[in-house]
Amino acid sequence: MDEQDLPAERFERYRPRMRAVAYRALGSTGEAEDAVQEAWLRLSRSGADEVENLGGRLTTVVARVSLDMLRSRATRRQDPGEAHRTETAAGPAADEATGPARQAVLADSVGLALLVVLDTLAPAERLAFVLHDMFAVPYDEIAPVVERTPAATRQLADRARRRVRGVPGLPETDVARQREAVEAFLAAARGGDFGTLLALLDPEAELSTDAAAALAGAGPAHGAAAVAEAFVGRAEAAQPALIGGTAGLVWAPGGTPRVVFGFTIRDGRVVAIELLADAERIGRLDLELLAD
């Protein structure tokens, strides 16, 4: 790699966010990895060492690559959700890059129902919604990517937002509302308030774990009472965090993340919690610890 190339270590720092953007835009882990790789190639050829805001530039480039892929997909008239459904249905022996465990990491807040709705949007609408509502990218930065004015870009996102919110039962995508639910759950768990935990949980709430968390003694649970019982009086050391841009919790003794709690929120209630303790998988996540 010559001096004009993008240093691999700088790129790797931003890979989790780029992968998250591409996955939400495309709905396929395989295509998301392809988009990230193409973004790296484009940036390394353009002399990215001189870019002041490399994270923002990489997000813009991977968004453009994703938009090109969405448009190509629409032209070919392929089923946009097929790749995602195939990956999700892969069995335990699936390749690590696209298997269920990896899929769960990438899809921390983007359930299949939401992906199905996103697949009905025009490419520019989908990208505007994903970038603005899921990653807080300003409209004036999205506008050049979708080749619209900022005002027209806002309209694209508004149309997408109405479509998404018009479908019942979809996971919450607003980060502020996610955080409100997660932090209320944490306060109730720490305070041993079983009744409040029950009220915050969907009656059919699910607690799931990866293999590492299971080995540490964490077990799955189904139903609000069982999930509340698993957390009541616990989670004292957990702290709020953004996990790939969505609200969750992290146990990070000494500042090193050891356990990640991924939440799925629907209608203000917690419908699923996933515990991840595998160090390698946690290392792939884009984590931001928040003030408690």
Coordinates of C-alpha atoms in Angstrom, one line a residue:
M1 CA 0.0 0.0 0.0
D2 CA 1.6 3.3 -1.0
E3 CA 1.5 6.5 1.0
Q4 CA -1.6 7.7 -0.8
D5 CA -3.6 4.6 0.2
L6 CA -6.0 4.6 3.1
P7 CA -4.0 2.9 6.0
A8 CA -5.7 -0.3 7.0
E9 CA -5.7 0.6 10.7
R10 CA -7.6 3.8 10.1
F11 CA -10.1 2.1 8.0
E12 CA -10.6 -0.7 10.5
R13 CA -11.5 1.9 13.2
Y14 CA -14.6 2.9 11.1
R15 CA -15.5 -0.6 9.7
P16 CA -18.2 -1.4 12.3
R17 CA -20.1 1.8 11.5
M18 CA -19.7 1.4 7.7
R19 CA -20.9 -2.2 8.0
A20 CA -23.9 -1.1 10.0
V21 CA -24.9 1.6 7.5
A22 CA -24.5 -0.8 4.6
Y23 CA -26.5 -3.6 6.3
R24 CA -29.4 -1.3 7.1
A25 CA -29.4 0.1 3.6
L26 CA -29.1 -3.3 1.9
G27 CA -30.6 -5.8 4.3
S28 CA -27.9 -8.4 3.5
T29 CA -24.7 -9.1 5.4
G30 CA -23.0 -10.4 2.3
E31 CA -23.8 -7.3 0.2
A32 CA -22.9 -5.1 3.2
E33 CA -19.4 -6.6 3.3
D34 CA -19.1 -6.1 -0.5
A35 CA -20.2 -2.4 -0.1
V36 CA -17.7 -1.8 2.7
Q37 CA -14.8 -3.3 0.7
E38 CA -15.7 -1.2 -2.4
A39 CA -15.8 1.9 -0.2
W40 CA -12.3 1.1 1.1
L41 CA -11.0 0.6 -2.5
R42 CA -12.5 3.9 -3.6
L43 CA -11.2 5.9 -0.7
S44 CA -7.7 4.3 -0.9
R45 CA -7.5 5.3 -4.5
S46 CA -8.5 8.9 -3.8
G47 CA -5.8 9.7 -1.3
A48 CA -7.9 9.7 1.9
D49 CA -5.0 10.5 4.2
E50 CA -5.8 14.2 3.6
V51 CA -9.5 13.8 4.5
E52 CA -10.2 15.7 7.7
N53 CA -13.4 13.9 8.7
L54 CA -12.5 10.4 7.6
G55 CA -15.5 8.8 9.5
G56 CA -18.0 11.1 7.7
R57 CA -16.3 10.6 4.3
L58 CA -16.4 6.8 4.7
T59 CA -20.1 6.9 5.7
T60 CA -20.8 9.0 2.6
V61 CA -18.9 6.7 0.3
V62 CA -20.4 3.5 1.6
A63 CA -23.8 5.1 1.3
R64 CA -23.2 5.9 -2.3
V65 CA -22.0 2.3 -3.0
S66 CA -25.1 1.0 -1.2
L67 CA -27.3 3.3 -3.3
D68 CA -25.7 2.0 -6.5
M69 CA -26.3 -1.6 -5.4
L70 CA -30.0 -0.8 -4.5
R71 CA -30.5 0.7 -7.9
S72 CA -28.9 -2.2 -9.7
R73 CA -31.0 -4.6 -7.6
A74 CA -34.2 -2.7 -8.6
T75 CA -33.1 -2.8 -12.3
R76 CA -32.6 -6.6 -12.2
R77 CA -36.0 -6.9 -10.5
Q78 CA -34.6 -9.3 -7.9
D79 CA -36.4 -9.9 -4.6
P80 CA -34.6 -7.4 -2.3
G81 CA -35.3 -9.4 0.9
E82 CA -34.2 -12.8 -0.4
A83 CA -30.5 -12.5 0.7
H84 CA -31.5 -11.5 4.2
R85 CA -34.0 -14.2 4.6
T86 CA -31.6 -16.8 3.3
E87 CA -28.9 -15.7 5.8
T88 CA -31.3 -15.6 8.7
A89 CA -32.5 -19.1 8.0
A90 CA -29.0 -20.5 7.7
G91 CA -28.5 -23.3 10.3
P92 CA -25.9 -23.4 13.1
A93 CA -23.3 -24.7 10.7
A94 CA -23.5 -21.6 8.5
D95 CA -20.3 -19.7 7.8
E96 CA -19.4 -17.3 10.6
A97 CA -19.6 -14.3 8.2
T98 CA -23.3 -14.8 7.6
G99 CA -24.5 -17.3 10.2
P100 CA -27.2 -16.6 12.8
A101 CA -24.9 -15.4 15.5
R102 CA -23.3 -12.8 13.2
Q103 CA -26.7 -11.9 11.8
A104 CA -28.0 -11.2 15.3
V105 CA -25.0 -8.9 16.0
L106 CA -25.7 -6.9 12.8
A107 CA -29.5 -6.9 13.2
D108 CA -29.5 -5.6 16.8
S109 CA -32.4 -3.3 16.1
V110 CA -33.4 -4.1 12.6
G111 CA -35.8 -7.0 12.7
L112 CA -37.0 -8.8 9.6
A113 CA -40.4 -7.0 9.7
L114 CA -38.6 -3.6 9.3
L115 CA -36.3 -4.9 6.6
V116 CA -39.4 -6.1 4.7
V117 CA -40.9 -2.6 4.8
L118 CA -37.6 -1.0 3.8
D119 CA -37.5 -3.3 0.8
T120 CA -40.7 -1.7 -0.4
L121 CA -39.1 1.8 -0.6
A122 CA -37.4 3.4 -3.5
P123 CA -33.6 3.3 -3.2
A124 CA -33.2 7.0 -2.5
E125 CA -36.1 6.9 0.0
R126 CA -34.5 4.0 1.8
L127 CA -31.1 5.5 2.0
A128 CA -32.4 8.9 3.2
F129 CA -34.4 7.2 5.9
V130 CA -31.5 4.9 7.0
L131 CA -28.9 7.7 7.1
H132 CA -31.1 10.3 8.9
D133 CA -33.2 8.3 11.2
M134 CA -30.8 5.5 12.2
F135 CA -27.5 7.3 12.0
A136 CA -28.4 11.0 12.5
V137 CA -26.7 12.1 9.3
P138 CA -27.9 15.7 8.5
Y139 CA -30.0 16.2 5.4
D140 CA -27.5 18.5 3.8
E141 CA -24.9 15.7 3.9
I142 CA -27.3 13.1 2.6
A143 CA -28.5 15.3 -0.3
P144 CA -25.4 14.9 -2.5
V145 CA -25.5 11.1 -2.1
V146 CA -29.1 10.8 -3.3
E147 CA -28.6 13.7 -5.8
R148 CA -31.4 15.9 -4.4
T149 CA -31.6 19.2 -2.6
P150 CA -31.7 19.1 1.2
A151 CA -35.4 20.0 1.1
A152 CA -36.1 17.2 -1.3
T153 CA -34.0 14.8 0.7
R154 CA -36.1 15.6 3.8
Q155 CA -39.2 14.8 1.8
L156 CA -37.7 11.4 0.8
A157 CA -37.1 10.6 4.4
D158 CA -40.5 11.8 5.5
R159 CA -42.2 9.5 2.9
A160 CA -40.2 6.6 4.1
R161 CA -40.9 7.4 7.7
R162 CA -44.6 7.5 7.1
R163 CA -44.5 4.1 5.4
V164 CA -42.4 2.6 8.2
R165 CA -44.6 4.0 11.0
G166 CA -47.8 2.9 9.2
V167 CA -47.0 -0.7 9.8
P168 CA -47.9 -2.0 13.3
G169 CA -45.5 -4.1 15.3
L170 CA -42.2 -2.8 13.9
P171 CA -39.2 -2.2 16.2
E172 CA -38.6 1.3 17.5
T173 CA -36.1 3.2 15.4
D174 CA -36.0 6.5 17.2
V175 CA -32.8 6.4 19.4
A176 CA -34.2 8.8 22.0
R177 CA -37.2 6.6 22.6
Q178 CA -35.0 3.5 22.6
R179 CA -32.8 5.1 25.3
E180 CA -35.8 6.1 27.4
A181 CA -37.0 2.5 27.5
V182 CA -33.6 0.9 28.0
E183 CA -32.6 3.3 30.8
A184 CA -36.0 2.8 32.5
F185 CA -35.4 -0.9 32.3
L186 CA -31.9 -0.5 33.8
A187 CA -33.2 1.6 36.7
A188 CA -35.9 -0.9 37.5
A189 CA -33.5 -3.8 37.4
R190 CA -31.0 -2.1 39.7
G191 CA -33.7 -1.1 42.1
G192 CA -35.2 -4.5 42.3
D193 CA -38.5 -3.2 41.1
F194 CA -40.1 -6.4 39.7
G195 CA -43.5 -4.7 39.0
T196 CA -41.9 -1.9 36.9
L197 CA -39.8 -4.5 35.0
L198 CA -43.0 -6.4 34.1
A199 CA -44.7 -3.2 32.9
L200 CA -41.7 -2.4 30.7
L201 CA -41.6 -5.8 29.1
D202 CA -43.8 -7.2 26.3
P203 CA -45.8 -10.2 27.6
E204 CA -43.9 -12.4 25.1
A205 CA -40.5 -10.9 25.7
E206 CA -37.5 -13.1 24.9
L207 CA -34.0 -13.2 26.5
S208 CA -31.4 -14.9 24.4
T209 CA -27.7 -15.4 24.8
D210 CA -24.7 -16.4 22.7
A211 CA -22.6 -19.4 23.5
A212 CA -20.1 -17.4 25.6
A213 CA -22.8 -15.9 27.7
A214 CA -24.4 -19.3 28.2
L215 CA -21.1 -20.7 29.4
A216 CA -20.9 -17.9 32.0
G217 CA -24.3 -19.0 33.4
A218 CA -26.7 -16.8 31.5
G219 CA -29.7 -18.7 30.2
P220 CA -32.5 -17.9 27.8
A221 CA -35.9 -16.9 29.1
H222 CA -39.4 -16.5 27.6
G223 CA -42.2 -14.3 28.8
A224 CA -42.2 -11.1 30.8
A225 CA -42.1 -12.7 34.2
A226 CA -39.1 -15.0 33.4
V227 CA -37.1 -12.1 31.8
A228 CA -37.9 -9.8 34.7
E229 CA -36.7 -12.5 37.1
A230 CA -33.4 -12.8 35.3
F231 CA -32.7 -9.1 35.7
V232 CA -34.4 -7.9 38.9
G233 CA -31.8 -6.7 41.5
R234 CA -29.0 -7.2 38.9
A235 CA -27.3 -5.2 36.2
E236 CA -25.7 -2.8 38.8
A237 CA -22.5 -2.6 36.8
A238 CA -24.1 -2.3 33.3
Q239 CA -24.1 1.1 31.7
P240 CA -26.0 2.7 28.8
A241 CA -24.4 2.5 25.4
L242 CA -25.0 2.9 21.7
I243 CA -24.5 -0.4 19.9
G244 CA -24.2 0.3 16.2
G245 CA -26.1 3.5 16.7
T246 CA -29.0 1.9 18.8
A247 CA -29.6 2.0 22.5
G248 CA -28.5 -0.9 24.7
L249 CA -26.3 -1.7 27.7
V250 CA -22.7 -2.8 28.1
W251 CA -20.8 -4.2 31.1
A252 CA -17.4 -2.8 30.6
P253 CA -15.1 -3.2 33.7
G254 CA -12.1 -1.0 33.4
G255 CA -13.5 0.4 30.2
T256 CA -13.2 -2.9 28.3
P257 CA -16.6 -4.2 27.0
R258 CA -17.2 -7.8 28.3
V259 CA -20.9 -8.2 27.9
V260 CA -23.3 -6.4 25.4
F261 CA -27.0 -6.3 26.0
G262 CA -28.9 -5.7 22.7
F263 CA -32.5 -4.5 23.1
T264 CA -35.4 -4.5 20.7
I265 CA -38.1 -2.0 21.6
R266 CA -41.6 -2.0 20.2
D267 CA -44.4 0.4 21.3
G268 CA -42.3 1.5 24.2
R269 CA -41.8 -2.0 25.6
V270 CA -38.9 -4.3 25.5
V271 CA -39.7 -7.3 23.3
A272 CA -36.2 -8.9 23.1
I273 CA -32.9 -8.7 24.9
E274 CA -29.8 -10.5 23.5
L275 CA -26.7 -11.0 25.6
L276 CA -23.4 -11.2 23.7
A277 CA -20.2 -12.2 25.6
D278 CA -18.0 -13.5 22.8
A279 CA -15.0 -11.1 22.8
E280 CA -14.4 -11.5 19.0
R281 CA -18.0 -10.6 18.1
I282 CA -18.0 -7.7 20.6
G283 CA -14.8 -6.4 19.0
R284 CA -16.7 -6.1 15.7
L285 CA -19.4 -3.9 17.2
D286 CA -19.5 -0.1 17.0
L287 CA -19.8 0.7 20.7
E288 CA -20.2 4.1 22.4
L289 CA -20.4 4.1 26.2
L290 CA -22.8 6.7 27.5
A291 CA -22.9 8.6 30.8
D292 CA -25.0 6.7 33.4

